[in-house]
XYZ file of C-alpha atoms in Angstrom:
314
model
C 55.596 72.932 99.334
C 58.999 71.943 100.710
C 60.770 73.836 97.951
C 58.603 76.840 98.680
C 59.574 76.840 102.337
C 63.257 76.482 101.431
C 63.024 79.430 99.079
C 61.266 81.442 101.753
C 63.890 80.530 104.331
C 66.702 81.500 101.949
C 65.020 84.817 101.210
C 64.606 85.488 104.935
C 68.237 84.612 105.677
C 69.711 86.603 102.792
C 69.672 89.973 104.608
C 71.284 88.356 107.652
C 74.026 86.804 105.536
C 74.696 90.081 103.706
C 74.920 92.104 106.913
C 77.163 89.532 108.617
C 79.505 89.378 105.611
C 79.689 93.171 105.397
C 80.299 93.390 109.134
C 83.107 90.841 108.970
C 84.662 92.726 106.045
C 84.552 95.888 108.144
C 86.489 94.330 111.013
C 89.117 92.487 108.952
C 92.556 93.767 109.946
C 93.360 95.234 106.547
C 91.345 93.712 103.694
C 92.903 95.969 101.090
C 96.183 94.069 101.421
C 94.373 90.926 100.283
C 91.510 92.118 98.102
C 92.904 95.183 96.346
C 95.900 95.734 94.126
C 98.244 98.107 95.968
C 98.899 101.532 94.488
C 102.372 102.010 93.011
C 102.435 105.791 92.645
C 105.350 107.889 93.828
C 105.730 111.670 93.754
C 108.297 111.157 90.994
C 106.030 109.021 88.813
C 102.991 111.268 89.283
C 104.481 114.744 89.148
C 108.207 114.327 88.500
C 108.790 115.644 92.010
C 111.802 114.944 94.173
C 111.057 113.269 97.474
C 112.930 111.784 100.385
C 112.102 108.934 102.756
C 111.527 109.980 106.364
C 111.350 107.956 109.553
C 109.037 109.345 112.213
C 110.470 107.990 115.452
C 109.856 109.563 118.851
C 113.231 108.232 120.004
C 114.988 110.501 117.484
C 113.291 113.656 118.761
C 113.843 115.739 121.895
C 111.421 114.837 124.687
C 110.227 118.442 124.829
C 109.148 118.288 121.180
C 106.717 115.430 121.742
C 103.045 115.549 122.601
C 101.465 112.782 124.669
C 100.194 111.056 121.548
C 103.561 111.402 119.827
C 105.264 109.579 122.701
C 102.893 106.652 122.323
C 103.132 106.362 118.542
C 105.059 103.524 116.887
C 107.844 104.192 114.397
C 106.320 105.259 111.080
C 107.816 105.524 107.598
C 106.833 108.113 105.024
C 107.884 110.521 102.292
C 108.767 114.197 102.464
C 108.060 116.132 99.256
C 109.495 119.666 99.361
C 107.452 122.477 97.869
C 106.002 125.683 99.259
C 106.246 127.039 102.816
C 102.922 125.457 103.857
C 102.786 121.692 104.380
C 99.877 119.389 103.572
C 99.953 116.432 105.942
C 98.051 113.639 104.170
C 96.432 110.796 106.117
C 95.255 107.760 104.160
C 92.194 105.630 104.840
C 91.834 102.094 106.132
C 93.267 99.414 103.823
C 95.096 102.106 101.868
C 98.608 103.553 101.890
C 100.588 106.722 101.321
C 100.827 105.803 97.633
C 97.053 105.509 97.275
C 96.425 109.010 98.629
C 98.875 110.827 96.357
C 96.511 111.581 93.412
C 94.235 113.584 95.732
C 97.206 115.890 96.341
C 97.788 116.650 92.660
C 96.277 120.114 93.032
C 98.639 121.133 95.834
C 101.823 119.377 94.696
C 104.562 121.870 93.932
C 102.864 124.799 95.653
C 102.855 123.048 99.021
C 105.281 120.721 100.728
C 103.824 117.289 101.448
C 104.254 114.735 104.202
C 102.656 111.332 103.611
C 103.167 108.159 105.630
C 101.768 104.680 106.237
C 99.667 104.043 109.320
C 100.538 100.903 111.329
C 99.161 97.788 109.642
C 99.178 99.457 106.220
C 101.500 99.924 103.278
C 105.185 99.514 104.081
C 104.263 98.914 107.723
C 102.890 95.485 106.803
C 99.619 93.704 107.426
C 98.079 94.218 110.863
C 95.159 95.200 113.028
C 93.759 98.723 113.107
C 91.687 100.837 115.474
C 90.239 102.800 112.518
C 91.381 106.185 113.786
C 91.700 105.994 117.566
C 95.318 104.903 118.054
C 96.111 106.159 114.566
C 95.586 109.635 116.068
C 98.815 109.075 118.030
C 100.672 108.725 114.724
C 99.108 111.981 113.527
C 100.424 113.604 116.719
C 103.891 112.220 116.008
C 103.821 113.554 112.436
C 102.753 117.004 113.646
C 105.419 116.910 116.371
C 108.020 116.029 113.745
C 106.918 118.861 111.467
C 107.033 121.387 114.327
C 110.527 120.168 115.215
C 112.041 119.653 111.752
C 110.214 122.533 109.993
C 109.310 124.990 112.760
C 108.376 127.829 110.399
C 105.968 125.768 108.306
C 102.220 126.047 108.704
C 100.273 122.803 108.222
C 97.023 121.855 106.542
C 95.862 118.412 107.680
C 94.007 116.364 105.056
C 92.611 112.943 105.919
C 90.404 110.487 104.054
C 88.026 108.116 105.865
C 90.033 106.583 108.741
C 92.702 109.239 108.182
C 90.103 111.978 108.554
C 88.878 110.395 111.783
C 92.440 110.184 113.112
C 93.131 113.806 112.184
C 89.936 115.015 113.864
C 90.690 113.062 117.040
C 94.303 114.265 117.193
C 93.489 117.941 116.648
C 90.458 117.812 118.928
C 92.409 116.545 121.914
C 95.654 118.502 121.310
C 95.196 122.068 120.000
C 97.861 123.183 117.520
C 97.061 126.888 117.225
C 99.677 128.781 115.260
C 100.996 125.595 113.683
C 97.999 123.928 112.024
C 95.897 126.134 109.751
C 92.953 123.828 109.113
C 91.568 120.317 108.903
C 90.114 118.842 105.700
C 88.452 115.433 105.800
C 86.938 113.336 103.045
C 84.479 110.536 103.782
C 85.124 110.602 107.520
C 82.564 108.949 109.777
C 81.045 110.697 112.787
C 80.873 107.400 114.672
C 82.432 104.127 113.548
C 79.311 102.327 114.783
C 77.322 104.096 112.044
C 79.186 102.234 109.307
C 77.742 98.697 109.632
C 74.231 100.127 109.980
C 74.743 102.271 106.889
C 75.931 99.298 104.859
C 72.599 97.546 105.239
C 70.486 100.610 104.486
C 72.563 101.726 101.485
C 72.275 98.289 99.909
C 68.556 98.198 100.566
C 68.797 95.335 103.026
C 66.046 95.371 105.673
C 67.768 94.597 108.968
C 65.727 93.775 112.088
C 66.626 95.634 115.273
C 67.511 92.355 116.976
C 70.062 91.586 114.249
C 71.524 95.088 114.474
C 71.949 94.604 118.207
C 73.701 91.269 117.592
C 75.993 92.779 114.961
C 76.797 95.678 117.297
C 77.644 93.257 120.087
C 80.009 91.275 117.872
C 81.689 94.322 116.341
C 82.157 95.894 119.766
C 84.468 93.052 120.809
C 87.953 94.515 121.506
C 89.636 91.497 119.911
C 88.477 92.754 116.508
C 89.811 96.279 116.944
C 93.237 95.750 118.500
C 91.968 96.136 122.048
C 89.368 98.893 121.673
C 85.635 98.787 121.045
C 83.986 100.017 117.876
C 82.007 102.383 120.093
C 85.228 104.027 121.311
C 85.945 105.393 117.835
C 83.818 108.526 117.666
C 85.378 111.575 115.982
C 82.168 113.472 116.704
C 83.139 113.553 120.374
C 86.439 115.294 119.547
C 85.534 117.844 116.868
C 83.684 119.945 119.461
C 87.143 120.941 120.736
C 88.688 121.792 117.373
C 90.314 125.209 117.485
C 91.027 125.427 113.739
C 88.649 125.779 110.787
C 87.482 122.408 109.484
C 85.858 121.425 106.230
C 84.213 118.009 106.020
C 83.761 116.899 102.410
C 81.894 113.750 101.447
C 80.803 111.897 98.322
C 77.043 111.922 97.821
C 77.143 108.315 96.607
C 79.299 106.946 99.437
C 78.079 103.385 100.104
C 80.292 102.826 103.156
C 80.012 105.929 105.344
C 76.748 107.902 105.428
C 77.169 111.308 103.733
C 75.213 112.821 106.628
C 78.375 112.302 108.703
C 79.894 115.406 107.098
C 76.958 117.546 108.198
C 77.034 116.102 111.728
C 80.745 116.767 112.102
C 80.462 120.273 110.672
C 77.576 121.145 112.988
C 79.550 119.983 116.024
C 82.830 121.718 115.148
C 83.153 125.349 116.324
C 84.420 126.446 112.891
C 83.108 123.639 110.706
C 81.594 123.503 107.228
C 80.431 120.573 105.124
C 80.564 120.080 101.373
C 79.034 117.217 99.389
C 80.452 116.351 95.975
C 79.571 113.930 93.208
C 81.371 110.699 94.020
C 81.737 107.706 96.291
C 84.090 106.688 99.083
C 87.847 107.249 98.999
C 88.295 108.287 95.368
C 91.646 110.110 95.254
C 91.501 110.538 91.488
C 88.058 112.188 91.605
C 88.535 115.652 90.076
C 86.180 117.187 92.650
C 88.277 115.800 95.500
C 91.478 117.167 93.954
C 89.830 120.567 93.464
C 88.366 120.630 96.972
C 91.702 119.847 98.642
C 93.420 122.619 96.677
C 90.593 125.132 97.181
C 90.319 124.659 100.941
C 94.090 124.542 101.423
C 94.396 127.863 99.580
C 91.515 129.285 101.597
C 93.258 128.246 104.826
C 96.382 130.135 103.810
C 94.359 133.194 102.863
C 92.438 133.238 106.142
C 95.665 132.823 108.114
C 97.292 135.699 106.204
C 94.265 137.940 106.801
C 94.272 137.112 110.521
C 97.995 137.879 110.757
C 97.526 141.197 108.968
C 94.676 142.121 111.321
C 96.839 141.383 114.361
C 99.672 143.545 113.048
C 97.460 146.510 112.116
């Protein structure tokens, strides 16, 4: 009988343990630095492309060229890959790096110029805490400010995966870039960061009592875990309603981390939003459908911009 009760207790505790472990993994400052082998790609090794290191530093730019977010952003290091007159600004996900994102850009390399960089706490920036898109949006502002200053004639397509998509949506929602940014493309972006721990339990088939969800929410909302902000502060859905550019929210149907329904929520809230689900999981830069989608929607953005310009001139 004792063994039976122990087995029953273990079975009852298993969902709690799984949810707690997944929640702790979510709030680690950058688990990819510890758990995952870092990507070693460069534009030269992938495509034989020339590239140059760039330092995005507000102190190096005229004050009049900076947005509010750009002024707040820390110094960021990246790569500039020259190509066509339109630039794809690529924003990597949490626990990733500029190198990791490069394969997703294979369809646009050569025909577009590229700007990739490491968010604070990632890649060359070193191990550190993250706000999973909120303060990272300041770095997106700085990158867009730099592009407008260093390449004033270039139009920009913003592409962001997961945290990068959230940061791009927040940045463009709060600071319109009409005439400079053509469109926003996100992959695997969440509508609300608070949805992620709840989705983890449901996607893994773990029954989670409401009381436990409330406890997990309370722990994950602690600012100490998110570099001074609450998990509930990170809500791209609240910003996309103010997007002034077309936005396409793509998402893998088999995403175990972020609910695929996030793409539909974001698209419904954005004034010019569309969603597209593809066969795949979360943050798969080598997925052929991701590569194709980035190229297709970037090309479509250029075409729509050209048509709008022609209509204005006629």
